[in-house]
mmCIF file of N, CA and C in Angstrom:
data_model
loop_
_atom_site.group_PDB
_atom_site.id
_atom_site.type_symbol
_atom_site.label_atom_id
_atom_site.label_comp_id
_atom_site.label_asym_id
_atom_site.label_seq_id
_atom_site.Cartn_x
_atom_site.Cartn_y
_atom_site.Cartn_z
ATOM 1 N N UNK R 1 32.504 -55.904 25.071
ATOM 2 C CA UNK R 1 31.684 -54.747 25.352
ATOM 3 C C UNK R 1 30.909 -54.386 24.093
ATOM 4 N N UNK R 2 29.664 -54.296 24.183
ATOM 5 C CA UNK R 2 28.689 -53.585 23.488
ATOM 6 C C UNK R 2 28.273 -52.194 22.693
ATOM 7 N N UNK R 3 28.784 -52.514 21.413
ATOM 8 C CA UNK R 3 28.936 -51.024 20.714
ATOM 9 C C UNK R 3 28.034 -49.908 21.223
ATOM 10 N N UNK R 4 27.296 -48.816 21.555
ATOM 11 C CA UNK R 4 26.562 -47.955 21.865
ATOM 12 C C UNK R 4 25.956 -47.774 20.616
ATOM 13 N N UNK R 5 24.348 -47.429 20.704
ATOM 14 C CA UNK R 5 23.741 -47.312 19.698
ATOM 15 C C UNK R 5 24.218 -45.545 18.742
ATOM 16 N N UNK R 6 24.391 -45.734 17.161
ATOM 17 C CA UNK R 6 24.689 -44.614 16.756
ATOM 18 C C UNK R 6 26.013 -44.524 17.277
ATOM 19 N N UNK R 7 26.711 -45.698 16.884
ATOM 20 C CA UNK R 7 28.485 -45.355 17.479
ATOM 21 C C UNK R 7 28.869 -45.063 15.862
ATOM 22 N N UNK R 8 30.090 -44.624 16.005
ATOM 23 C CA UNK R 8 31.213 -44.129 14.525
ATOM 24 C C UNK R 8 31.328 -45.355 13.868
ATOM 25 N N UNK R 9 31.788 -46.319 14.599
ATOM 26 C CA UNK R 9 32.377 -48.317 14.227
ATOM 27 C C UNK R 9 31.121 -48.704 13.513
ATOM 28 N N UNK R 10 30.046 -48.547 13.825
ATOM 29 C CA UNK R 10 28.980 -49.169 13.378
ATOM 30 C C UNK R 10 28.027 -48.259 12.452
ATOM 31 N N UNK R 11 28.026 -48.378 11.384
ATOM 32 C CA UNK R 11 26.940 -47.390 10.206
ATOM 33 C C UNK R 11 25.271 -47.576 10.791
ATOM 34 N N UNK R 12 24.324 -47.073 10.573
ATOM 35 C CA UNK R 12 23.303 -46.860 10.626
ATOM 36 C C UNK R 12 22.350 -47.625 9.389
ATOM 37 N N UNK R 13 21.537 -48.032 9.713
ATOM 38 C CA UNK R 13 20.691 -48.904 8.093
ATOM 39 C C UNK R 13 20.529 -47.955 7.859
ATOM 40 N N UNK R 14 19.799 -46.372 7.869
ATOM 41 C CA UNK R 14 19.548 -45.755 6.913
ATOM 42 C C UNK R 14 20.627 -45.488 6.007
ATOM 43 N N UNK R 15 21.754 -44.970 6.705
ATOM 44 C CA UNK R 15 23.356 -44.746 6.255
ATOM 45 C C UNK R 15 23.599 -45.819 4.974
ATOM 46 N N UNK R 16 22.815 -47.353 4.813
ATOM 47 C CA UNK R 16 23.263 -47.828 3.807
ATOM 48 C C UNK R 16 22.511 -47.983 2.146
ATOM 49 N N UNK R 17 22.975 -47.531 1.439
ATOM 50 C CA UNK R 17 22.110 -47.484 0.240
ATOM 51 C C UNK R 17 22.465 -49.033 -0.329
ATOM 52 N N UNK R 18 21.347 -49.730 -0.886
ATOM 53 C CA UNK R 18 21.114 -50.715 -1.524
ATOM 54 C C UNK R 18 22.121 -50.290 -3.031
ATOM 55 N N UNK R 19 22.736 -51.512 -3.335
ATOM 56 C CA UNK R 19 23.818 -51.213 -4.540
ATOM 57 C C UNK R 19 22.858 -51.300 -5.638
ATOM 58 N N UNK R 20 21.704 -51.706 -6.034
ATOM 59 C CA UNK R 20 21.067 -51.698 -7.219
ATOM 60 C C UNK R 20 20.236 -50.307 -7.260
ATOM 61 N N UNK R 21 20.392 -49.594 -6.652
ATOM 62 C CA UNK R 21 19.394 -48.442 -6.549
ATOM 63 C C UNK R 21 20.236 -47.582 -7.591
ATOM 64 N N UNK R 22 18.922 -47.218 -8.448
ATOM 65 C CA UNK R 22 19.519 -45.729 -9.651
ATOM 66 C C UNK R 22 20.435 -44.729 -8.705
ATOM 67 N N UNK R 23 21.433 -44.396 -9.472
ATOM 68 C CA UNK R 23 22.009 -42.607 -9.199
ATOM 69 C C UNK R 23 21.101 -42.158 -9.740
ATOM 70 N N UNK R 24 20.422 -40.623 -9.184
ATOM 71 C CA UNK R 24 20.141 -39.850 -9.243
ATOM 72 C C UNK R 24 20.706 -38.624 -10.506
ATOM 73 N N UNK R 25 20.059 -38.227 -11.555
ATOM 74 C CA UNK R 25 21.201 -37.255 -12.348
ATOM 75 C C UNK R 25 21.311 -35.939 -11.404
ATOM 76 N N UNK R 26 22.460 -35.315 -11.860
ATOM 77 C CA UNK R 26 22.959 -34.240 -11.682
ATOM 78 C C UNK R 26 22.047 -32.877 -12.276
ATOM 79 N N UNK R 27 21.741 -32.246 -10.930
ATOM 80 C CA UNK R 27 20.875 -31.704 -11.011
ATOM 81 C C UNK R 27 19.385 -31.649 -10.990
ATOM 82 N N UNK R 28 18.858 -32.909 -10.977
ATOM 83 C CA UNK R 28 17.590 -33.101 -10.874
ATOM 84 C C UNK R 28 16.514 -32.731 -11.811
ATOM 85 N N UNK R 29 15.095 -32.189 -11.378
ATOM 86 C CA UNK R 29 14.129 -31.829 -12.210
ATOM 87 C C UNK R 29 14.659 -30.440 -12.521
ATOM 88 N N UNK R 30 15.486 -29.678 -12.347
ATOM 89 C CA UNK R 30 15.507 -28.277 -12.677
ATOM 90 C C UNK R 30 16.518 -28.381 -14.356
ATOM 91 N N UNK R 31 16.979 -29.558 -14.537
ATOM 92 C CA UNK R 31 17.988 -30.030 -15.891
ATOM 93 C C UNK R 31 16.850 -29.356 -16.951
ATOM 94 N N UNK R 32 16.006 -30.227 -16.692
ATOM 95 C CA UNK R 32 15.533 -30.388 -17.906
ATOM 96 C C UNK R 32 14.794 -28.693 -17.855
ATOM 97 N N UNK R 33 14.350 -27.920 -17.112
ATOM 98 C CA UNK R 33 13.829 -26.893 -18.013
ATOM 99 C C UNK R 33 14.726 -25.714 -18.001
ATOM 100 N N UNK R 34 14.299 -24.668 -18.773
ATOM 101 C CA UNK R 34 15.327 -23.729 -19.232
ATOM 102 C C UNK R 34 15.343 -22.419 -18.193
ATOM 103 N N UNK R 35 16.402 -21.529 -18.089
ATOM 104 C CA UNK R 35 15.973 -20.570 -17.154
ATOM 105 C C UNK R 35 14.424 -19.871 -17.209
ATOM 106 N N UNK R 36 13.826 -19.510 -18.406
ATOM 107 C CA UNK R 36 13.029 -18.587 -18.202
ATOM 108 C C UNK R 36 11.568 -19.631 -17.249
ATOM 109 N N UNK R 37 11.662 -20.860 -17.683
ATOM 110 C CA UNK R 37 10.780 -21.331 -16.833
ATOM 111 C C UNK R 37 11.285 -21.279 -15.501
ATOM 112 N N UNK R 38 12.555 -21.670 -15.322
ATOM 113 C CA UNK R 38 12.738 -21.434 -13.885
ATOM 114 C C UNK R 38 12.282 -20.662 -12.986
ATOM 115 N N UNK R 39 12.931 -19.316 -13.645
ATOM 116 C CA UNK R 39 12.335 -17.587 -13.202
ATOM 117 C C UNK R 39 10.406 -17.599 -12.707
ATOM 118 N N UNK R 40 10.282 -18.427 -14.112
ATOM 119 C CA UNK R 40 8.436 -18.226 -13.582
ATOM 120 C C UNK R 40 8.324 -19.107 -12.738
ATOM 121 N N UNK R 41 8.612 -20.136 -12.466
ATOM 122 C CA UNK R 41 8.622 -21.425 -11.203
ATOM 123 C C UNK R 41 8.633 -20.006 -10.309
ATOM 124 N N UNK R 42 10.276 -19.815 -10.108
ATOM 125 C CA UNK R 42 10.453 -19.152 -9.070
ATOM 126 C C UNK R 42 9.350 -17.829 -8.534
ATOM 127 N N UNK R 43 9.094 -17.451 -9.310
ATOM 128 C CA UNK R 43 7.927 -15.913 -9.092
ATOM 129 C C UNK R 43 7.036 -17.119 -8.918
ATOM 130 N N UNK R 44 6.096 -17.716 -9.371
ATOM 131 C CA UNK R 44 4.758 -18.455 -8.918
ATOM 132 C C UNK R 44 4.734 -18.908 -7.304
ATOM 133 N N UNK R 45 6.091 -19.676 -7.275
ATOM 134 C CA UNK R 45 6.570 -19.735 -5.814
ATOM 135 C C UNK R 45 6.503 -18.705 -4.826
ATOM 136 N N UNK R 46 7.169 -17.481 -5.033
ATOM 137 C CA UNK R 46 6.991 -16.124 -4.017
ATOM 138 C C UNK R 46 5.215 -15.694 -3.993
ATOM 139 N N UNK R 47 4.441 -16.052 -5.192
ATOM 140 C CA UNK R 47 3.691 -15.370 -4.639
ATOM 141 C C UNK R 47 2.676 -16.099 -3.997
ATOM 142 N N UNK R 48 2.830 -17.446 -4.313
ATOM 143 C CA UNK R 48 2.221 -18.670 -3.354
ATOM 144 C C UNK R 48 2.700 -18.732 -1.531
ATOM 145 N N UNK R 49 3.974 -18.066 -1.815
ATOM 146 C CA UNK R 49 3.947 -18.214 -0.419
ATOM 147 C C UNK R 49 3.597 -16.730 0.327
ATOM 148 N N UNK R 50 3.267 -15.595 -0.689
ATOM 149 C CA UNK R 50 3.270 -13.958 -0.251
ATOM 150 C C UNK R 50 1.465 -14.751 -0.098
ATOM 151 N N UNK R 51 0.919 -15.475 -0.777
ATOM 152 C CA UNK R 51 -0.640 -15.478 -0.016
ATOM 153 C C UNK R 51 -0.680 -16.716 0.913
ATOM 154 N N UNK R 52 0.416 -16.824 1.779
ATOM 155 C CA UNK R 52 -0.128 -17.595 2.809
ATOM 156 C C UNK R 52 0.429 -16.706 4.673
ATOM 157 N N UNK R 53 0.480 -15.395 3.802
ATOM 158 C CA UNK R 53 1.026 -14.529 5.201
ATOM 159 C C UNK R 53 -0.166 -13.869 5.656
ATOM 160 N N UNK R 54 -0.238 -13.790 6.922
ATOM 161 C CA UNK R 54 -1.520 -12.977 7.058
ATOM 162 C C UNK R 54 -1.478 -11.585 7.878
ATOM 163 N N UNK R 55 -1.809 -10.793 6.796
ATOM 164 C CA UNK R 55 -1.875 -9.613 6.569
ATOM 165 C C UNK R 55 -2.545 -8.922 7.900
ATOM 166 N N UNK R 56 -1.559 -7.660 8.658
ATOM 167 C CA UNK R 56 -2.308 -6.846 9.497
ATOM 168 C C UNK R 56 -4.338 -6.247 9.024
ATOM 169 N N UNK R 57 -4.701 -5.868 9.809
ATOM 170 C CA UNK R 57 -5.893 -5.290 9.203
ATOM 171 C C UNK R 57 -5.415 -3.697 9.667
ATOM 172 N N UNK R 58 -6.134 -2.506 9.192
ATOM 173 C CA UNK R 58 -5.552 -1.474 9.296
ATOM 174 C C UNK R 58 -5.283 -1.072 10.826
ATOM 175 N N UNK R 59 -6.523 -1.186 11.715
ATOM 176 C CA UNK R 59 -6.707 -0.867 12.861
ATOM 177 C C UNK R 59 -5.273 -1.218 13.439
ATOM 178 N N UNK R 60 -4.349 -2.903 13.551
ATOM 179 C CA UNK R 60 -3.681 -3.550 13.597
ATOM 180 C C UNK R 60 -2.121 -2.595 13.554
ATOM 181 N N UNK R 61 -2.356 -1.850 12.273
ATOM 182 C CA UNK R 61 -1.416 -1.726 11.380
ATOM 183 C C UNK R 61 -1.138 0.185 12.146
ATOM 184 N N UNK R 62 -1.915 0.359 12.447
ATOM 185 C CA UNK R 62 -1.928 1.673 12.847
ATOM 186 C C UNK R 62 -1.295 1.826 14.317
ATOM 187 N N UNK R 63 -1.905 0.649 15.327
ATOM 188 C CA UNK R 63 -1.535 0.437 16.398
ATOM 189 C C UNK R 63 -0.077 0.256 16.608
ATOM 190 N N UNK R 64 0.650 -0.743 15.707
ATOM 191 C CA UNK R 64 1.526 -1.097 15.400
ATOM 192 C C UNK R 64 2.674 -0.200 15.168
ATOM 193 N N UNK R 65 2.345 0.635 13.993
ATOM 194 C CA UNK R 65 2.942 1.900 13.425
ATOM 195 C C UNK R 65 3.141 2.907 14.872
ATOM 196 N N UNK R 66 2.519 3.313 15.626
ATOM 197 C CA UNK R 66 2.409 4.113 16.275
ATOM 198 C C UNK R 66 3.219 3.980 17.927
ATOM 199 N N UNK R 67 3.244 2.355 17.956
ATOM 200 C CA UNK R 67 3.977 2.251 18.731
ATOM 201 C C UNK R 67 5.376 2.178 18.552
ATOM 202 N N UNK R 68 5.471 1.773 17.257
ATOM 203 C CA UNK R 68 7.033 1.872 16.891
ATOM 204 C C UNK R 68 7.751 3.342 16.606
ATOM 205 N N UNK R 69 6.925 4.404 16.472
ATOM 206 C CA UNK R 69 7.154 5.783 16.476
ATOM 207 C C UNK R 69 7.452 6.069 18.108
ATOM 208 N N UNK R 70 6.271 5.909 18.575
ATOM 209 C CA UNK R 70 6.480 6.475 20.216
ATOM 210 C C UNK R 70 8.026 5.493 21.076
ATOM 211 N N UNK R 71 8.009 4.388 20.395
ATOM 212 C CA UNK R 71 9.056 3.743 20.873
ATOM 213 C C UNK R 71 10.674 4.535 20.245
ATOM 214 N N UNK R 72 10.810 4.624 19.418
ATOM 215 C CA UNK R 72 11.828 5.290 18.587
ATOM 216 C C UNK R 72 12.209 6.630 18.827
ATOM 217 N N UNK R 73 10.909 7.801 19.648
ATOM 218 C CA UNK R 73 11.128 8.751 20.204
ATOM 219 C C UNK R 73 11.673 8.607 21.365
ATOM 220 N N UNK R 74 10.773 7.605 21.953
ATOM 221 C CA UNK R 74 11.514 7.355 23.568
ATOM 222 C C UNK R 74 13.019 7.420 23.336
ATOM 223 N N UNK R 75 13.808 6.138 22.338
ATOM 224 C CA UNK R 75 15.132 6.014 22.542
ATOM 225 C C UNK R 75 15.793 7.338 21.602
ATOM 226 N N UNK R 76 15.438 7.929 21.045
ATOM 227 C CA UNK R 76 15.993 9.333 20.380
ATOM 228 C C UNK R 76 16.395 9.993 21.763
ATOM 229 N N UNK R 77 15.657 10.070 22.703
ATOM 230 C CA UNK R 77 15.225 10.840 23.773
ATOM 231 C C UNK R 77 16.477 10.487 24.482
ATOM 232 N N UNK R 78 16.392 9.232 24.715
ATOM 233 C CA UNK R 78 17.322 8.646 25.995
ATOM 234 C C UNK R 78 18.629 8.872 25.120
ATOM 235 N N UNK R 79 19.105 8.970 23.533
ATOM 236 C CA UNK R 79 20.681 8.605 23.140
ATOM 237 C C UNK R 79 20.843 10.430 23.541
ATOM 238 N N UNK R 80 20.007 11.000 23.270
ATOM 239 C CA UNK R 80 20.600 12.708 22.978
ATOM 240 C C UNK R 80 20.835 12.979 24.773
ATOM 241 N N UNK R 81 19.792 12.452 26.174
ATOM 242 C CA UNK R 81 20.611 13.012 27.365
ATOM 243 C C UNK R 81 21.473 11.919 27.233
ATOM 244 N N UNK R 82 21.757 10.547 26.756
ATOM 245 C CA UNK R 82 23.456 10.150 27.661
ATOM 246 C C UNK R 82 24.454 11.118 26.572
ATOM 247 N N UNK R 83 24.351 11.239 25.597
ATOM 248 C CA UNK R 83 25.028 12.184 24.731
ATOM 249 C C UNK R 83 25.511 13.704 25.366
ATOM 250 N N UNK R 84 24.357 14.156 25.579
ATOM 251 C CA UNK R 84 24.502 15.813 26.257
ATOM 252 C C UNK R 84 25.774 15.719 27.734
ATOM 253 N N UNK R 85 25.011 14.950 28.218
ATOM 254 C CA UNK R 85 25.977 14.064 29.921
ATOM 255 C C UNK R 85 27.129 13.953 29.443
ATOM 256 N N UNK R 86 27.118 13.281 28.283
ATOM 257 C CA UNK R 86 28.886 12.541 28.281
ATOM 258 C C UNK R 86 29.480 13.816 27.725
ATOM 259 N N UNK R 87 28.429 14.859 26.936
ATOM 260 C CA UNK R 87 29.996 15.697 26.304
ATOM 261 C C UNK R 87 29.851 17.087 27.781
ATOM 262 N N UNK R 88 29.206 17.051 28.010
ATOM 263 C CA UNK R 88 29.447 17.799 29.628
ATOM 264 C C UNK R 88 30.307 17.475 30.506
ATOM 265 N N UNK R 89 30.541 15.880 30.847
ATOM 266 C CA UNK R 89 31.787 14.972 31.323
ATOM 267 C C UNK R 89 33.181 15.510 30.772
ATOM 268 N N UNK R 90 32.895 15.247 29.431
ATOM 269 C CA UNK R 90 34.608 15.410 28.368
ATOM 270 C C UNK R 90 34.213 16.919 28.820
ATOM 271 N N UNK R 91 33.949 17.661 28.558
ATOM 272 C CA UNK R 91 34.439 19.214 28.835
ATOM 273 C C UNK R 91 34.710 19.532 30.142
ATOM 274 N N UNK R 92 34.270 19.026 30.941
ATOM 275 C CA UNK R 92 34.686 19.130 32.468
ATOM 276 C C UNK R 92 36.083 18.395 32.692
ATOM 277 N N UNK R 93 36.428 17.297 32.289
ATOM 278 C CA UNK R 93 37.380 16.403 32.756
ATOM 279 C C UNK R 93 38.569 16.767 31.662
ATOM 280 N N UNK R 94 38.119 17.607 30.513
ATOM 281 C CA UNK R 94 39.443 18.236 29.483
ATOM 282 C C UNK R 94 39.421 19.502 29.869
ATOM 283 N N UNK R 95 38.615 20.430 30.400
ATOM 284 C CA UNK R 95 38.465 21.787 30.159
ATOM 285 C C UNK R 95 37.774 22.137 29.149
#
């Protein structure tokens, strides 16, 4: 019977590394430089990726804002009557 492709018994060619191939050092390109470059790597990075977001325009931003207010009143609205209900319940059903 015929192993199934991607069985456990049988490794994968990618799965096999060639024995003459370099190890890799420990740690990589980040060895060689020191934290404070890191830090600036790292900030150059955030703000390379803070300019590839795209930004509401105000109109957007207002619409937005406003529905999340009117939405947030709605459920203020709805927790305070199941609230009022339930302690009307407990005082009826305790005295």
């Amino acid at each position: 019977m015929a192993d199934a492709v991607g069985s456990i018994d049988t490794p994968d060619a990618q799965d096999e590394a060639p024995e003459n191939q370099k190890k890799s050092r420990k740690g990589g390109k980040r060895a060689k430089k020191g934290p404070l470059k890191r830090l600036a790597l790292f900030y150059r990075q955030i703000i390379a990726e803070l300019r590839k977001v795209v930004w509401p325009t105000r109109n957007q931003l207002t619409s937005y804002t406003t529905v999340v207010i009117f939405f947030v009143a709605i459920m203020i609205a709805v927790v305070t009557v199941i609230d009022y209900g339930l302690s009307h319940a407990a005082k009826y059903v305790f005295g």
